[in-house]
């Protein structure tokens, strides 16, 4: 038995009216602060690196900062802490690079039961994969536009 | 419309039940009713799937012990779960020397099992059957949603899959006063809900459809029952069902509840709309509701397991979520 057309629309409108809504004020505030805190930690790490090794090039400091943050996220994910942070702060934990690291480590942990190659390696990018593909595609498109503007 | 209600010629006795609840369920409001509560939900296994299989196996073994029966005394086991190809049940039944029928109706599987088991007994083909379902939060989460450790937020409409298993032993002999008297078989109902996080809204119309058919076929009214319990509509789904069915001039009031609401403490356990999963209904029925039937608190109940027949593939392909619900009337005679 299937509802079609207007009856279906009426039911979906009824469900929308009756269902509890996401508390945007709360979730957005939390996301804002958590995202900010993660970025501050990143800034702190790079400042610390600059202080400890003043001779290092800026590029290398940036790379090291990312590596350190990604490693910390991986460890926190492994100990089951990062998902609790994410549950609290939502998008605040997804947007920074820590979210990307978490999205690769978490399926890897879960899929290791199906073997290293076909389980772990095969499924590592199930969540992060689309981000990489779309990111690359868009950067090519933007690059082409940039090139055309340069030609004109 | 065709009659969808079966009236059993000889009411089928519910001889014994057994349950195993996970740690979160064991900390919930029904903790005093479960037969066993797990301290951790991995049970020393390498995967959550294996843990689910262990839970299900122990539940059936525990039931045989409680009823003082051997595998040889059981004619058939009707069981199902949420995993692909119902592997949970397949591997559970590998441990037993009993005939097996694997079922899948998502979270309504327990209702399907009770109806088929009772029908087999009523027809005289079998003497004793076990109806059983199990689910595990972590194996379901990874099948239907995201990896456990992914830092994603649960939407306010989502539900928490119950870790646990419940088994019911049905007998043709008159061994118990608690009997299955009638059953209404559900049909697949799709009202066009496509949000896989909002199972309550997808299943409420199916529950309504089966309840209307049950009351129409039997001539009974909702107040005939001391308790009408749906499977896992959760808080918001139950409210939807009550409002939907009111428009059809049927009122579900104080005698109505939902197993997904009963199984967790919503305030302290962070479960959004409540419990769900194949194990939800069977865990609550075989522990809490069965105990209350034995104690005489309830005399007549209607159990309506509800199932969202969702699959990750069909959801991605833009399909809406069909749902089903079966009703089983259980009375103290």
Short mmCIF file of C-alpha atoms in Angstrom, two decimals:
data_model
loop_
_atom_site.label_atom_id
_atom_site.label_comp_id
_atom_site.label_asym_id
_atom_site.label_seq_id
_atom_site.Cartn_x
_atom_site.Cartn_y
_atom_site.Cartn_z
CA UNK A 1 0.00 0.00 0.00
CA UNK A 2 1.54 3.26 -1.10
CA UNK A 3 0.46 6.88 -0.77
CA UNK A 4 0.92 9.12 -3.79
CA UNK A 5 0.44 12.76 -4.73
CA UNK A 6 -1.46 15.04 -2.39
CA UNK A 7 -2.12 12.48 0.33
CA UNK A 8 1.61 11.80 0.58
CA UNK A 9 2.38 15.53 0.70
CA UNK A 10 -0.23 16.02 3.42
CA UNK A 11 1.26 13.22 5.51
CA UNK A 12 4.81 14.53 5.16
CA UNK A 13 3.62 18.03 6.12
CA UNK A 14 1.84 16.51 9.13
CA UNK A 15 5.04 14.68 10.16
CA UNK A 16 7.09 17.87 9.80
CA UNK A 17 4.61 19.77 11.94
CA UNK A 18 4.52 17.14 14.67
CA UNK A 19 8.20 16.16 14.83
CA UNK A 20 10.70 17.72 17.22
CA UNK A 21 13.09 20.13 15.52
CA UNK A 22 16.85 20.46 15.80
CA UNK A 23 17.69 23.15 18.35
CA UNK A 24 19.68 25.32 16.00
CA UNK A 25 20.64 27.97 18.55
CA UNK A 26 22.22 25.34 20.78
CA UNK A 27 23.92 23.22 18.09
CA UNK A 28 25.29 26.23 16.17
CA UNK A 29 26.71 27.85 19.31
CA UNK A 30 28.38 24.60 20.32
CA UNK A 31 29.76 24.07 16.79
CA UNK A 32 31.11 27.64 16.72
CA UNK A 33 32.96 27.24 20.00
CA UNK A 34 34.26 23.71 19.38
CA UNK A 35 35.52 24.63 15.89
CA UNK A 36 37.16 27.71 17.39
CA UNK A 37 38.80 25.72 20.17
CA UNK A 38 40.23 23.16 17.71
CA UNK A 39 41.65 25.99 15.57
CA UNK A 40 43.15 27.65 18.68
CA UNK A 41 44.85 24.39 19.61
CA UNK A 42 46.28 24.21 16.07
CA UNK A 43 47.51 27.80 16.33
CA UNK A 44 49.01 27.00 19.73
CA UNK A 45 50.90 24.02 18.33
CA UNK A 46 52.35 26.03 15.42
CA UNK A 47 53.35 28.89 17.77
CA UNK A 48 55.03 26.39 20.05
CA UNK A 49 56.94 24.93 17.08
CA UNK A 50 58.06 28.43 16.02
CA UNK A 51 59.23 29.11 19.57
CA UNK A 52 61.09 25.80 19.94
CA UNK A 53 62.67 25.82 16.48
CA UNK A 54 62.92 29.43 15.25
CA UNK A 55 65.09 28.40 12.28
CA UNK A 56 62.40 26.19 10.67
CA UNK A 57 60.73 27.38 7.48
CA UNK A 58 57.07 28.46 7.74
CA UNK A 59 56.03 25.73 5.27
CA UNK A 60 57.52 22.98 7.40
CA UNK A 61 55.96 24.39 10.57
CA UNK A 62 52.54 24.29 8.87
CA UNK A 63 53.01 20.68 7.76
CA UNK A 64 54.19 19.59 11.20
CA UNK A 65 51.19 21.30 12.85
CA UNK A 66 48.82 19.36 10.58
CA UNK A 67 50.64 16.10 11.24
CA UNK A 68 50.47 16.60 15.00
CA UNK A 69 46.75 17.46 14.95
CA UNK A 70 45.93 14.52 12.70
CA UNK A 71 47.89 12.15 14.94
CA UNK A 72 46.14 13.42 18.07
CA UNK A 73 42.74 12.97 16.36
CA UNK A 74 43.65 9.44 15.29
CA UNK A 75 44.59 8.52 18.84
CA UNK A 76 41.48 10.16 20.31
CA UNK A 77 39.33 8.30 17.74
CA UNK A 78 40.99 5.01 18.64
CA UNK A 79 40.24 5.52 22.32
CA UNK A 80 36.62 6.38 21.57
CA UNK A 81 36.91 10.01 22.73
CA UNK A 82 36.56 11.91 19.45
CA UNK A 83 33.06 10.62 18.70
CA UNK A 84 31.91 12.00 22.05
CA UNK A 85 33.47 15.37 21.21
CA UNK A 86 31.72 15.22 17.82
CA UNK A 87 28.41 14.30 19.42
CA UNK A 88 28.68 17.43 21.56
CA UNK A 89 29.97 19.89 18.98
CA UNK A 90 28.63 18.61 15.65
CA UNK A 91 29.97 20.51 12.66
CA UNK A 92 32.59 22.15 14.87
CA UNK A 93 34.43 18.84 14.92
CA UNK A 94 33.78 17.95 11.27
CA UNK A 95 34.95 21.07 9.42
CA UNK A 96 38.57 21.28 10.70
CA UNK A 97 41.11 18.70 9.44
CA UNK A 98 40.48 16.72 12.63
CA UNK A 99 37.05 15.76 11.21
CA UNK A 100 38.72 14.46 8.05
CA UNK A 101 41.19 12.40 10.09
CA UNK A 102 38.36 11.01 12.22
CA UNK A 103 36.37 10.04 9.13
CA UNK A 104 39.30 7.94 7.87
CA UNK A 105 40.32 6.34 11.17
CA UNK A 106 36.80 5.40 12.30
CA UNK A 107 35.85 3.12 9.36
CA UNK A 108 39.38 1.67 9.45
CA UNK A 109 38.90 0.60 13.09
CA UNK A 110 35.51 -0.86 12.36
CA UNK A 111 36.40 -2.74 9.18
CA UNK A 112 39.59 -4.40 10.41
CA UNK A 113 37.50 -7.47 11.29
CA UNK A 114 37.13 -8.13 7.55
CA UNK A 115 40.87 -8.28 6.92
CA UNK A 116 43.64 -5.72 6.38
CA UNK A 117 43.45 -5.35 2.59
CA UNK A 118 39.79 -5.91 1.69
CA UNK A 119 38.41 -4.74 5.01
CA UNK A 120 40.55 -1.96 6.45
CA UNK A 121 42.21 -0.51 3.33
CA UNK A 122 39.12 -0.93 1.16
CA UNK A 123 36.84 0.93 3.52
CA UNK A 124 39.12 3.65 4.92
CA UNK A 125 37.85 6.22 2.45
CA UNK A 126 34.14 5.32 2.43
CA UNK A 127 33.33 8.62 4.16
CA UNK A 128 36.30 10.78 3.19
CA UNK A 129 36.36 9.53 -0.43
CA UNK A 130 33.65 11.85 -1.79
CA UNK A 131 35.38 14.84 -0.15
CA UNK A 132 38.63 14.01 -1.96
CA UNK A 133 36.97 13.38 -5.34
CA UNK A 134 34.81 16.51 -5.22
CA UNK A 135 37.69 18.59 -3.85
CA UNK A 136 39.97 17.53 -6.71
CA UNK A 137 37.28 18.03 -9.37
CA UNK A 138 36.37 21.49 -8.14
CA UNK A 139 40.03 22.54 -7.90
CA UNK A 140 40.55 21.48 -11.55
CA UNK A 141 37.48 23.48 -12.61
CA UNK A 142 38.56 26.53 -10.66
CA UNK A 143 42.07 26.13 -12.08
CA UNK A 144 40.65 26.12 -15.63
CA UNK A 145 38.60 29.27 -14.95
CA UNK A 146 41.68 30.95 -13.47
CA UNK A 147 43.69 29.96 -16.55
CA UNK A 148 41.03 31.33 -18.97
CA UNK A 149 40.90 34.62 -17.07
CA UNK A 150 44.68 34.77 -17.38
CA UNK A 151 44.49 34.18 -21.17
CA UNK A 152 41.89 36.90 -21.68
CA UNK B 1 -11.28 -5.84 2.22
CA UNK B 2 -10.02 -9.30 3.01
CA UNK B 3 -9.91 -10.53 6.59
CA UNK B 4 -6.32 -10.45 7.79
CA UNK B 5 -6.89 -11.79 11.29
CA UNK B 6 -6.20 -15.39 12.30
CA UNK B 7 -8.15 -16.81 15.22
CA UNK B 8 -6.33 -19.85 16.57
CA UNK B 9 -8.61 -22.88 16.97
CA UNK B 10 -6.84 -23.88 20.17
CA UNK B 11 -5.10 -20.90 21.81
CA UNK B 12 -1.33 -21.41 21.86
CA UNK B 13 0.41 -21.47 25.26
CA UNK B 14 3.46 -19.34 25.95
CA UNK B 15 5.40 -21.79 28.09
CA UNK B 16 8.57 -19.89 28.89
CA UNK B 17 10.61 -16.83 27.91
CA UNK B 18 14.27 -15.86 28.16
CA UNK B 19 16.09 -12.59 27.61
CA UNK B 20 19.59 -11.19 27.61
CA UNK B 21 19.95 -7.42 27.76
CA UNK B 22 22.98 -5.33 26.91
CA UNK B 23 24.65 -3.00 29.43
CA UNK B 24 22.71 0.12 28.38
CA UNK B 25 19.38 -1.72 28.45
CA UNK B 26 20.42 -3.29 31.75
CA UNK B 27 20.78 0.19 33.22
CA UNK B 28 17.32 1.19 31.97
CA UNK B 29 13.94 1.22 33.68
CA UNK B 30 13.23 -2.50 33.05
CA UNK B 31 16.47 -3.77 34.62
CA UNK B 32 14.65 -5.85 37.26
CA UNK B 33 12.78 -7.85 34.64
CA UNK B 34 15.59 -9.12 32.39
CA UNK B 35 16.80 -12.67 32.94
CA UNK B 36 20.41 -11.73 32.23
CA UNK B 37 22.26 -8.45 31.87
CA UNK B 38 25.60 -8.20 30.10
CA UNK B 39 28.47 -6.26 31.64
CA UNK B 40 29.94 -5.44 28.26
CA UNK B 41 28.53 -5.84 24.78
CA UNK B 42 31.59 -7.40 23.12
CA UNK B 43 31.66 -10.67 25.11
CA UNK B 44 35.31 -11.19 24.24
CA UNK B 45 34.48 -11.62 20.56
CA UNK B 46 36.47 -10.20 17.67
CA UNK B 47 33.49 -8.50 16.05
CA UNK B 48 30.13 -7.10 17.11
CA UNK B 49 28.44 -9.55 14.75
CA UNK B 50 30.00 -12.46 16.65
CA UNK B 51 28.91 -10.85 19.92
CA UNK B 52 25.34 -10.66 18.65
CA UNK B 53 25.47 -14.34 17.66
CA UNK B 54 26.76 -15.25 21.14
CA UNK B 55 23.97 -13.26 22.80
CA UNK B 56 21.34 -14.97 20.67
CA UNK B 57 22.83 -18.45 21.23
CA UNK B 58 22.95 -17.97 25.01
CA UNK B 59 19.38 -16.71 25.06
CA UNK B 60 18.06 -19.84 23.34
CA UNK B 61 20.24 -22.08 25.55
CA UNK B 62 19.08 -20.23 28.64
CA UNK B 63 15.48 -20.74 27.56
CA UNK B 64 15.98 -24.50 27.12
CA UNK B 65 17.47 -24.63 30.63
CA UNK B 66 14.62 -22.63 32.14
CA UNK B 67 12.03 -24.86 30.50
CA UNK B 68 14.09 -27.98 31.38
CA UNK B 69 13.94 -29.11 27.77
CA UNK B 70 16.50 -30.56 25.38
CA UNK B 71 17.14 -29.57 21.79
CA UNK B 72 15.33 -32.75 20.82
CA UNK B 73 12.09 -31.49 22.37
CA UNK B 74 11.89 -28.46 20.09
CA UNK B 75 10.39 -28.88 16.63
CA UNK B 76 11.56 -25.65 15.07
CA UNK B 77 13.06 -22.24 15.77
CA UNK B 78 11.61 -19.19 14.01
CA UNK B 79 14.05 -16.36 14.27
CA UNK B 80 15.43 -13.28 12.59
CA UNK B 81 17.68 -10.28 13.06
CA UNK B 82 18.86 -7.14 11.29
CA UNK B 83 22.13 -8.29 9.76
CA UNK B 84 22.58 -8.92 6.03
CA UNK B 85 21.25 -12.33 5.00
CA UNK B 86 20.20 -12.67 8.67
CA UNK B 87 23.65 -14.09 9.39
CA UNK B 88 23.13 -13.59 13.12
CA UNK B 89 20.43 -16.26 13.15
CA UNK B 90 22.14 -18.51 10.64
CA UNK B 91 25.25 -18.76 12.80
CA UNK B 92 23.21 -18.96 16.00
CA UNK B 93 21.32 -21.94 14.65
CA UNK B 94 24.58 -23.60 13.60
CA UNK B 95 25.03 -24.29 17.31
CA UNK B 96 21.75 -26.18 17.63
CA UNK B 97 20.40 -29.46 16.38
CA UNK B 98 16.94 -27.98 15.73
CA UNK B 99 14.99 -27.25 12.53
CA UNK B 100 15.22 -23.57 11.62
CA UNK B 101 13.21 -21.03 9.67
CA UNK B 102 14.93 -17.70 9.13
CA UNK B 103 12.69 -14.66 8.94
CA UNK B 104 13.09 -11.01 8.04
CA UNK B 105 10.57 -8.26 8.62
CA UNK B 106 13.07 -5.83 10.12
CA UNK B 107 11.97 -4.90 13.64
CA UNK B 108 8.58 -6.60 13.15
CA UNK B 109 10.30 -9.99 12.83
CA UNK B 110 9.30 -10.99 16.36
CA UNK B 111 5.63 -10.61 15.44
CA UNK B 112 6.15 -12.61 12.27
CA UNK B 113 7.90 -15.36 14.27
CA UNK B 114 5.10 -15.56 16.85
CA UNK B 115 2.41 -15.73 14.15
CA UNK B 116 4.19 -18.42 12.11
CA UNK B 117 5.12 -20.44 15.21
CA UNK B 118 1.58 -20.32 16.59
CA UNK B 119 0.14 -21.22 13.19
CA UNK B 120 2.39 -24.29 12.90
CA UNK B 121 1.29 -25.44 16.35
CA UNK B 122 -2.36 -24.72 15.67
CA UNK B 123 -2.24 -26.68 12.43
CA UNK B 124 -0.88 -29.65 14.37
CA UNK B 125 2.42 -29.99 12.54
CA UNK B 126 4.57 -29.21 15.56
CA UNK B 127 4.47 -29.54 19.36
CA UNK B 128 6.93 -26.93 20.65
CA UNK B 129 8.59 -24.07 18.82
CA UNK B 130 10.87 -21.20 19.80
CA UNK B 131 10.32 -17.69 18.41
CA UNK B 132 13.32 -15.49 18.88
CA UNK B 133 14.94 -12.27 17.70
CA UNK B 134 18.11 -10.38 18.56
CA UNK B 135 19.83 -7.14 17.66
CA UNK B 136 23.03 -5.36 18.60
CA UNK B 137 23.53 -1.61 18.64
CA UNK B 138 27.02 -1.70 17.18
CA UNK B 139 26.37 -4.16 14.35
CA UNK B 140 23.19 -2.33 13.32
CA UNK B 141 24.84 1.06 13.56
CA UNK B 142 27.53 0.02 11.12
CA UNK B 143 25.08 -1.63 8.75
CA UNK B 144 22.53 1.19 8.58
CA UNK B 145 24.45 4.31 9.59
CA UNK B 146 28.06 5.36 10.21
CA UNK B 147 31.08 3.81 11.92
CA UNK B 148 30.81 3.95 15.71
CA UNK B 149 33.82 6.17 16.23
CA UNK B 150 32.79 8.77 13.66
CA UNK B 151 32.19 12.07 15.42
CA UNK B 152 28.73 12.63 13.98
CA UNK B 153 25.71 13.98 15.80
CA UNK B 154 22.55 11.91 16.17
CA UNK B 155 19.52 13.72 14.82
CA UNK B 156 16.69 14.46 17.27
CA UNK B 157 14.46 11.92 15.48
CA UNK B 158 16.89 9.01 15.56
CA UNK B 159 16.46 5.95 17.75
CA UNK B 160 18.85 3.71 19.61
CA UNK B 161 19.12 0.08 18.45
CA UNK B 162 18.63 -2.25 21.38
CA UNK B 163 21.42 -4.68 22.26
CA UNK B 164 19.79 -7.86 23.41
CA UNK B 165 17.76 -10.90 22.54
CA UNK B 166 14.47 -12.36 23.60
CA UNK B 167 13.06 -15.84 23.02
CA UNK B 168 9.59 -17.21 23.51
CA UNK B 169 8.75 -20.90 23.82
CA UNK B 170 5.34 -21.74 22.39
CA UNK B 171 3.66 -25.03 23.20
CA UNK B 172 0.66 -26.82 21.76
CA UNK B 173 -0.10 -28.39 25.14
CA UNK B 174 -2.07 -26.48 27.74
CA UNK B 175 0.95 -25.73 29.94
CA UNK B 176 0.37 -22.09 30.69
CA UNK B 177 -2.54 -19.73 31.17
CA UNK B 178 -0.92 -17.13 28.96
CA UNK B 179 -2.02 -17.79 25.42
CA UNK B 180 -1.84 -16.37 21.94
CA UNK B 181 -5.43 -16.18 20.76
CA UNK B 182 -5.42 -14.07 17.62
CA UNK B 183 -3.04 -12.46 15.20
CA UNK B 184 -3.41 -9.89 12.46
CA UNK B 185 -0.91 -10.07 9.63
CA UNK B 186 0.31 -6.71 8.42
CA UNK B 187 0.79 -5.45 4.90
CA UNK B 188 3.57 -3.25 3.54
CA UNK B 189 2.61 0.40 3.95
CA UNK B 190 4.56 3.30 2.47
CA UNK B 191 3.47 6.86 3.20
CA UNK B 192 6.44 8.39 1.42
CA UNK B 193 8.84 9.07 4.29
CA UNK B 194 12.42 9.05 2.98
CA UNK B 195 14.39 10.19 6.04
CA UNK B 196 16.17 7.04 7.27
CA UNK B 197 16.62 8.75 10.65
CA UNK B 198 12.88 9.13 11.11
CA UNK B 199 11.73 5.51 11.37
CA UNK B 200 8.86 6.43 13.68
CA UNK B 201 7.13 8.45 10.96
CA UNK B 202 7.63 5.63 8.42
CA UNK B 203 6.28 2.93 10.75
CA UNK B 204 3.37 4.76 12.40
CA UNK B 205 1.08 4.37 9.31
CA UNK B 206 1.87 0.63 9.17
CA UNK B 207 0.96 0.24 12.84
CA UNK B 208 -2.23 2.20 12.20
CA UNK B 209 -3.12 0.02 9.22
CA UNK B 210 -2.69 -3.21 11.20
CA UNK B 211 -4.55 -1.87 14.25
CA UNK B 212 -7.49 -0.74 12.12
CA UNK B 213 -7.60 -4.15 10.40
CA UNK B 214 -7.43 -5.90 13.78
CA UNK B 215 -10.28 -3.91 15.32
CA UNK B 216 -12.34 -4.23 12.13
CA UNK B 217 -11.84 -8.02 11.80
CA UNK B 218 -12.40 -8.84 15.47
CA UNK B 219 -15.01 -6.26 16.34
CA UNK B 220 -12.94 -5.40 19.42
CA UNK B 221 -12.31 -1.88 20.67
CA UNK B 222 -8.96 -0.56 21.96
CA UNK B 223 -10.27 -0.61 25.55
CA UNK B 224 -10.79 -4.37 25.27
CA UNK B 225 -7.05 -4.67 25.92
CA UNK B 226 -5.27 -3.81 29.15
CA UNK B 227 -2.20 -2.93 27.13
CA UNK B 228 -1.55 -2.19 23.47
CA UNK B 229 2.19 -2.11 22.87
CA UNK B 230 3.74 -1.19 19.53
CA UNK B 231 7.26 -2.39 18.78
CA UNK B 232 9.61 0.52 18.31
CA UNK B 233 7.86 3.68 17.18
CA UNK B 234 9.65 5.69 19.86
CA UNK B 235 8.30 8.82 21.49
CA UNK B 236 7.60 10.85 18.36
CA UNK B 237 6.33 7.87 16.32
CA UNK B 238 3.89 6.89 19.06
CA UNK B 239 2.52 10.41 19.20
CA UNK B 240 2.10 10.35 15.41
CA UNK B 241 0.25 7.03 15.59
CA UNK B 242 -2.11 8.32 18.30
CA UNK B 243 -2.93 11.42 16.24
CA UNK B 244 -3.26 9.51 12.93
CA UNK B 245 -5.56 6.85 14.32
CA UNK B 246 -7.72 9.45 16.08
CA UNK B 247 -8.68 10.75 12.64
CA UNK B 248 -10.06 7.25 11.92
CA UNK B 249 -12.18 7.43 15.11
CA UNK B 250 -10.04 5.04 17.13
CA UNK B 251 -8.59 6.35 20.38
CA UNK B 252 -5.38 4.97 21.85
CA UNK B 253 -5.19 6.35 25.36
CA UNK B 254 -3.72 5.27 28.68
CA UNK B 255 -3.54 1.58 27.75
CA UNK B 256 -1.22 2.36 24.85
CA UNK B 257 2.55 2.27 25.07
CA UNK B 258 5.57 1.48 22.94
CA UNK B 259 8.39 -0.99 23.71
CA UNK B 260 10.93 1.56 22.41
CA UNK B 261 9.71 4.02 25.04
CA UNK B 262 9.74 1.45 27.86
CA UNK B 263 13.23 0.12 27.28
CA UNK B 264 15.26 3.28 28.01
CA UNK B 265 15.13 6.22 30.32
CA UNK B 266 14.95 9.01 27.79
CA UNK B 267 16.17 11.80 30.07
CA UNK B 268 19.27 10.14 31.47
CA UNK B 269 20.29 7.76 28.67
CA UNK B 270 20.54 10.12 25.65
CA UNK B 271 18.56 7.93 23.26
CA UNK B 272 16.62 10.65 21.41
CA UNK B 273 13.27 9.02 20.52
CA UNK B 274 13.84 5.69 22.31
CA UNK B 275 14.79 2.13 21.41
CA UNK B 276 14.45 0.26 18.13
CA UNK B 277 15.71 -2.91 16.49
CA UNK B 278 14.56 -6.51 16.18
CA UNK B 279 15.60 -7.10 19.78
CA UNK B 280 13.59 -4.19 21.19
CA UNK B 281 10.13 -5.70 21.07
CA UNK B 282 11.20 -9.24 21.98
CA UNK B 283 13.35 -8.03 24.90
CA UNK B 284 10.53 -5.97 26.40
CA UNK B 285 7.80 -8.54 25.76
CA UNK B 286 9.72 -11.55 27.04
CA UNK B 287 10.81 -9.80 30.21
CA UNK B 288 8.56 -7.01 31.40
CA UNK B 289 5.24 -7.72 29.65
CA UNK B 290 5.39 -11.49 30.19
CA UNK B 291 6.15 -10.99 33.90
CA UNK B 292 3.20 -8.62 34.24
CA UNK B 293 0.95 -11.14 32.47
CA UNK B 294 2.10 -13.81 34.94
CA UNK B 295 1.55 -11.50 37.91
CA UNK B 296 -1.92 -10.68 36.65
CA UNK B 297 -1.37 -6.96 36.14
CA UNK B 298 -2.42 -7.41 32.52
CA UNK B 299 -4.99 -9.92 31.31
CA UNK B 300 -5.29 -9.02 27.66
CA UNK B 301 -2.59 -7.43 25.61
CA UNK B 302 -2.04 -6.63 21.96
CA UNK B 303 1.58 -6.68 20.85
CA UNK B 304 2.21 -4.84 17.58
CA UNK B 305 5.86 -5.20 16.47
CA UNK B 306 6.63 -2.59 13.82
CA UNK B 307 9.37 -2.75 11.23
CA UNK B 308 10.86 -0.21 8.81
CA UNK B 309 11.90 -2.20 5.76
CA UNK B 310 14.73 0.18 4.97
CA UNK B 311 17.92 -0.68 3.15
CA UNK B 312 20.93 1.54 2.62
CA UNK B 313 20.92 0.81 -1.13
CA UNK B 314 17.26 1.64 -1.78
CA UNK B 315 17.56 4.77 0.36
CA UNK B 316 20.50 5.98 -1.73
CA UNK B 317 18.57 5.18 -4.91
CA UNK B 318 15.88 7.61 -3.79
CA UNK B 319 13.29 5.08 -2.64
CA UNK B 320 11.00 5.85 0.24
CA UNK B 321 10.80 3.66 3.35
CA UNK B 322 8.11 0.95 3.41
CA UNK B 323 7.05 -0.41 6.78
CA UNK B 324 5.10 -3.31 8.22
CA UNK B 325 3.44 -4.19 11.51
CA UNK B 326 1.91 -7.42 12.78
CA UNK B 327 -0.48 -7.65 15.72
CA UNK B 328 -0.55 -10.55 18.16
CA UNK B 329 -3.26 -10.79 20.82
CA UNK B 330 -2.07 -12.48 24.02
CA UNK B 331 -4.58 -13.21 26.76
CA UNK B 332 -4.63 -14.89 30.16
CA UNK B 333 -7.29 -17.58 29.81
#
